[in-house]
Amino acid sequence: SAVISQKPSRDICQRGTSLTIQCQVDSQVTMMFWYRQQPGQSLTLIATANQGSEATYESGFVIDKFPISRPNLTFSTLTVSNMSPEDSSIYLCSVARGPLGDGYTFGSGTRLTVV
Amino acid sequence: DAKTTQPNSMESNEEEPVHLPCNHSTISGTDYIHWYRQLPSQGPEYVIHGLTSNVNNRMASLAIAEDRKSSTLILHRATLRDAAVYYCIPTGGFKTIFGAGTRLFVKA
């Protein structure tokens, strides 16, 4: 299955600034998924990113706050904009392991702390 | 998406089998049942999946009820490295929606 490299692994940022998280996959994939995991919580899907089209956001997440780029079939970025302490979370990307139904592979995550 | 019910936590002794239950009574006929686990400070890791028949792989076994409204993840011999949060996720589409999962504690 695909191997995901996510950068940075962690960061501490000032409130009001933005951070861009990169997700690199070692094979071409149609869809990439971005998740947020708040402290002590489960994962919440932020959006689905397809190459060549705008990302599809889940309820409660908007493009202005979490712009996503998907320039090719192996790469995506998630930006957390105008950060506040409430954005302190782990952000993860995910891709399919294979055909539909075979499950997903996750990156190791970006641990973001906003001060 | 089918709703799931899992115990908040379970405890096991090392080298003993562990049966992690999941109730998914609203599962649709085409939903696969996926199990993931998340070790501390890591992203979720795929464990196993199935549709109707029981499944085995090197990590675990998955027993699916005949009516598919429940399933059980079986770790045959728990080790300390198996301490993690285990998520049961029925899904028929492209999205993987996580519930709260079961935190497994393994005692030496």
Short mmCIF file of C-alpha atoms in Angstrom, two decimals:
data_model
loop_
_atom_site.label_atom_id
_atom_site.label_comp_id
_atom_site.label_asym_id
_atom_site.label_seq_id
_atom_site.Cartn_x
_atom_site.Cartn_y
_atom_site.Cartn_z
CA SER A 1 0.00 0.00 0.00
CA ALA A 2 0.98 3.65 -0.38
CA VAL A 3 3.54 5.29 1.87
CA ILE A 4 2.79 8.81 3.06
CA SER A 5 5.30 11.43 4.09
CA GLN A 6 3.88 14.36 6.02
CA LYS A 7 5.71 17.57 6.87
CA PRO A 8 6.28 19.18 9.27
CA SER A 9 5.87 16.56 11.98
CA ARG A 10 5.23 19.27 14.55
CA ASP A 11 5.24 23.03 14.85
CA ILE A 12 4.55 25.77 17.34
CA CYS A 13 2.97 28.82 15.75
CA GLN A 14 1.87 32.27 16.83
CA ARG A 15 -1.81 33.10 16.76
CA GLY A 16 -2.89 34.96 13.65
CA THR A 17 -0.33 33.26 11.42
CA SER A 18 -0.81 30.43 8.91
CA LEU A 19 0.84 27.04 8.55
CA THR A 20 0.96 24.89 5.44
CA ILE A 21 1.17 21.14 5.91
CA GLN A 22 2.47 18.95 3.11
CA CYS A 23 1.45 15.41 2.26
CA GLN A 24 3.54 13.42 -0.24
CA VAL A 25 2.50 9.96 -1.42
CA ASP A 26 4.84 7.48 -3.11
CA SER A 27 2.24 6.51 -5.72
CA GLN A 28 -0.48 8.22 -7.70
CA VAL A 29 -3.82 8.39 -5.92
CA THR A 30 -7.14 9.86 -6.98
CA MET A 31 -8.34 11.10 -3.61
CA MET A 32 -6.52 12.46 -0.61
CA PHE A 33 -8.23 13.10 2.69
CA TRP A 34 -7.38 15.56 5.45
CA TYR A 35 -8.30 14.95 9.09
CA ARG A 36 -8.03 16.84 12.34
CA GLN A 37 -7.59 15.17 15.73
CA GLN A 38 -8.13 17.51 18.63
CA PRO A 39 -6.49 16.65 21.96
CA GLY A 40 -7.99 13.51 23.46
CA GLN A 41 -10.50 13.16 20.64
CA SER A 42 -11.07 10.93 17.64
CA LEU A 43 -10.36 11.96 14.06
CA THR A 44 -12.66 14.35 12.21
CA LEU A 45 -12.66 14.54 8.42
CA ILE A 46 -11.93 18.06 7.17
CA ALA A 47 -12.08 17.63 3.41
CA THR A 48 -11.52 15.41 0.41
CA ALA A 49 -9.03 16.60 -2.20
CA ASN A 50 -9.17 15.47 -5.82
CA GLN A 51 -6.56 16.45 -8.36
CA GLY A 52 -7.80 19.11 -10.74
CA SER A 53 -10.86 20.19 -8.77
CA GLU A 54 -11.71 22.09 -5.62
CA ALA A 55 -11.67 20.20 -2.38
CA THR A 56 -14.95 19.07 -0.85
CA TYR A 57 -15.30 20.25 2.74
CA GLU A 58 -17.22 18.59 5.53
CA SER A 59 -19.73 20.44 7.64
CA GLY A 60 -18.03 22.87 9.97
CA PHE A 61 -14.95 23.36 7.80
CA VAL A 62 -14.55 26.14 5.23
CA ILE A 63 -12.09 26.85 2.45
CA ASP A 64 -11.08 30.25 3.82
CA LYS A 65 -9.87 28.66 7.04
CA PHE A 66 -8.44 25.44 5.58
CA PRO A 67 -7.44 26.02 1.95
CA ILE A 68 -6.25 22.85 0.24
CA SER A 69 -4.15 22.43 -2.86
CA ARG A 70 -3.88 19.29 -4.96
CA PRO A 71 -1.49 20.10 -7.82
CA ASN A 72 -0.84 16.49 -8.87
CA LEU A 73 -1.70 12.88 -8.06
CA THR A 74 1.01 12.45 -5.42
CA PHE A 75 0.90 15.67 -3.43
CA SER A 76 -1.44 17.87 -1.42
CA THR A 77 -1.19 20.70 1.05
CA LEU A 78 -3.50 21.86 3.83
CA THR A 79 -3.13 25.38 5.18
CA VAL A 80 -4.44 26.32 8.59
CA SER A 81 -5.10 30.04 8.29
CA ASN A 82 -5.31 32.84 10.83
CA MET A 83 -4.62 30.38 13.61
CA SER A 84 -5.98 30.53 17.14
CA PRO A 85 -5.22 28.26 20.11
CA GLU A 86 -8.38 26.30 19.26
CA ASP A 87 -6.60 25.09 16.10
CA SER A 88 -4.05 23.22 18.20
CA SER A 89 -4.52 19.66 16.97
CA ILE A 90 -2.93 16.88 15.03
CA TYR A 91 -3.59 17.12 11.30
CA LEU A 92 -3.35 13.96 9.20
CA CYS A 93 -3.65 13.07 5.56
CA SER A 94 -4.89 9.78 4.23
CA VAL A 95 -5.13 7.89 0.94
CA ALA A 96 -6.75 4.66 -0.17
CA ARG A 97 -4.76 1.45 0.25
CA GLY A 98 -6.14 0.07 -2.97
CA PRO A 99 -9.53 -0.54 -4.57
CA LEU A 100 -12.63 0.82 -2.86
CA GLY A 101 -13.28 -1.20 0.27
CA ASP A 102 -9.66 -2.02 1.01
CA GLY A 103 -9.24 0.71 3.60
CA TYR A 104 -6.91 3.65 3.96
CA THR A 105 -3.35 4.53 4.88
CA PHE A 106 -2.65 7.49 7.14
CA GLY A 107 0.29 9.78 7.51
CA SER A 108 1.96 10.11 10.89
CA GLY A 109 0.42 13.53 11.37
CA THR A 110 1.44 17.11 12.07
CA ARG A 111 1.18 18.14 15.68
CA LEU A 112 0.30 21.84 15.73
CA THR A 113 0.41 24.02 18.81
CA VAL A 114 -0.83 27.59 18.55
CA VAL A 115 0.33 30.00 21.24
CA ASP B 1 -22.93 6.32 7.49
CA ALA B 2 -23.67 3.46 9.88
CA LYS B 3 -23.43 4.31 13.58
CA THR B 4 -21.16 2.17 15.71
CA THR B 5 -21.08 1.28 19.38
CA GLN B 6 -17.81 0.16 20.96
CA PRO B 7 -16.78 -0.14 24.61
CA ASN B 8 -14.87 2.93 25.75
CA SER B 9 -12.06 0.77 27.09
CA MET B 10 -10.97 -2.80 27.61
CA GLU B 11 -8.16 -4.43 29.48
CA SER B 12 -6.21 -7.56 28.66
CA ASN B 13 -3.30 -9.51 30.02
CA GLU B 14 -0.26 -9.95 27.88
CA GLU B 15 -0.23 -13.10 25.75
CA GLU B 16 -3.96 -13.66 26.20
CA PRO B 17 -6.54 -13.35 23.42
CA VAL B 18 -8.55 -10.17 23.16
CA HIS B 19 -12.01 -9.85 21.65
CA LEU B 20 -12.97 -6.29 20.75
CA PRO B 21 -16.69 -5.99 19.97
CA CYS B 22 -18.43 -3.53 17.70
CA ASN B 23 -22.11 -3.04 17.13
CA HIS B 24 -23.14 -1.57 13.76
CA SER B 25 -26.81 -2.37 13.55
CA THR B 26 -27.54 0.27 10.88
CA ILE B 27 -24.95 -1.06 8.45
CA SER B 28 -26.04 -1.19 4.84
CA GLY B 29 -25.72 -4.28 2.67
CA THR B 30 -22.74 -2.97 0.72
CA ASP B 31 -20.74 -1.49 3.60
CA TYR B 32 -17.37 -3.00 4.34
CA ILE B 33 -16.33 -3.28 8.00
CA HIS B 34 -12.92 -1.78 8.59
CA TRP B 35 -10.83 -1.87 11.72
CA TYR B 36 -7.99 0.54 12.42
CA ARG B 37 -5.86 1.11 15.45
CA GLN B 38 -3.99 4.17 16.63
CA LEU B 39 -0.92 3.71 18.74
CA PRO B 40 0.19 6.62 20.93
CA SER B 41 1.58 9.55 18.92
CA GLN B 42 0.96 7.85 15.58
CA GLY B 43 -1.60 8.04 12.79
CA PRO B 44 -4.25 5.32 12.49
CA GLU B 45 -3.05 2.00 11.12
CA TYR B 46 -5.19 -0.33 9.03
CA VAL B 47 -5.77 -3.65 10.79
CA ILE B 48 -8.28 -5.68 8.82
CA HIS B 49 -11.50 -5.45 6.84
CA GLY B 50 -14.31 -7.71 5.72
CA LEU B 51 -17.71 -7.76 4.08
CA THR B 52 -19.56 -10.93 5.08
CA SER B 53 -17.10 -13.72 5.77
CA ASN B 54 -14.67 -13.96 8.64
CA VAL B 55 -11.19 -12.77 7.75
CA ASN B 56 -7.71 -13.50 9.02
CA ASN B 57 -4.43 -11.73 8.46
CA ARG B 58 -1.07 -11.55 10.19
CA MET B 59 -2.31 -8.92 12.63
CA ALA B 60 -5.75 -10.15 13.66
CA SER B 61 -8.95 -11.98 12.84
CA LEU B 62 -12.31 -10.43 12.11
CA ALA B 63 -15.49 -12.29 12.99
CA ILE B 64 -18.63 -10.89 11.37
CA ALA B 65 -22.07 -11.81 12.64
CA GLU B 66 -24.34 -13.54 10.18
CA ASP B 67 -26.71 -10.54 10.13
CA ARG B 68 -23.69 -8.19 9.85
CA LYS B 69 -25.00 -6.03 12.66
CA SER B 70 -21.95 -6.68 14.77
CA SER B 71 -18.35 -7.75 14.43
CA THR B 72 -15.48 -8.71 16.68
CA LEU B 73 -11.80 -8.01 16.21
CA ILE B 74 -9.70 -10.79 17.67
CA LEU B 75 -6.10 -10.35 18.71
CA HIS B 76 -4.90 -13.88 19.32
CA ARG B 77 -2.10 -13.06 21.74
CA ALA B 78 -2.02 -9.51 23.04
CA THR B 79 1.34 -7.87 23.48
CA LEU B 80 2.24 -4.58 25.11
CA ARG B 81 2.62 -3.13 21.61
CA ASP B 82 -1.07 -3.78 20.98
CA ALA B 83 -2.08 -1.11 23.50
CA ALA B 84 -3.92 1.38 21.31
CA VAL B 85 -7.30 2.83 20.41
CA TYR B 86 -9.18 0.47 18.09
CA TYR B 87 -11.74 1.87 15.68
CA CYS B 88 -14.49 -0.11 13.97
CA ILE B 89 -15.73 1.70 10.85
CA PRO B 90 -18.44 0.46 8.48
CA THR B 91 -18.10 2.25 5.17
CA GLY B 92 -19.43 1.85 1.68
CA GLY B 93 -18.06 4.99 0.15
CA PHE B 94 -14.86 6.93 -0.02
CA LYS B 95 -15.07 8.58 3.36
CA THR B 96 -13.83 7.03 6.56
CA ILE B 97 -15.72 8.46 9.53
CA PHE B 98 -14.20 7.71 12.92
CA GLY B 99 -16.14 7.09 16.11
CA ALA B 100 -14.66 7.18 19.59
CA GLY B 101 -13.15 3.69 19.43
CA THR B 102 -12.06 1.34 22.20
CA ARG B 103 -8.92 2.04 24.17
CA LEU B 104 -7.17 -1.27 24.83
CA PHE B 105 -4.92 -1.54 27.87
CA VAL B 106 -2.52 -4.49 28.00
CA LYS B 107 -1.08 -5.57 31.32
CA ALA B 108 2.27 -7.29 31.61
#
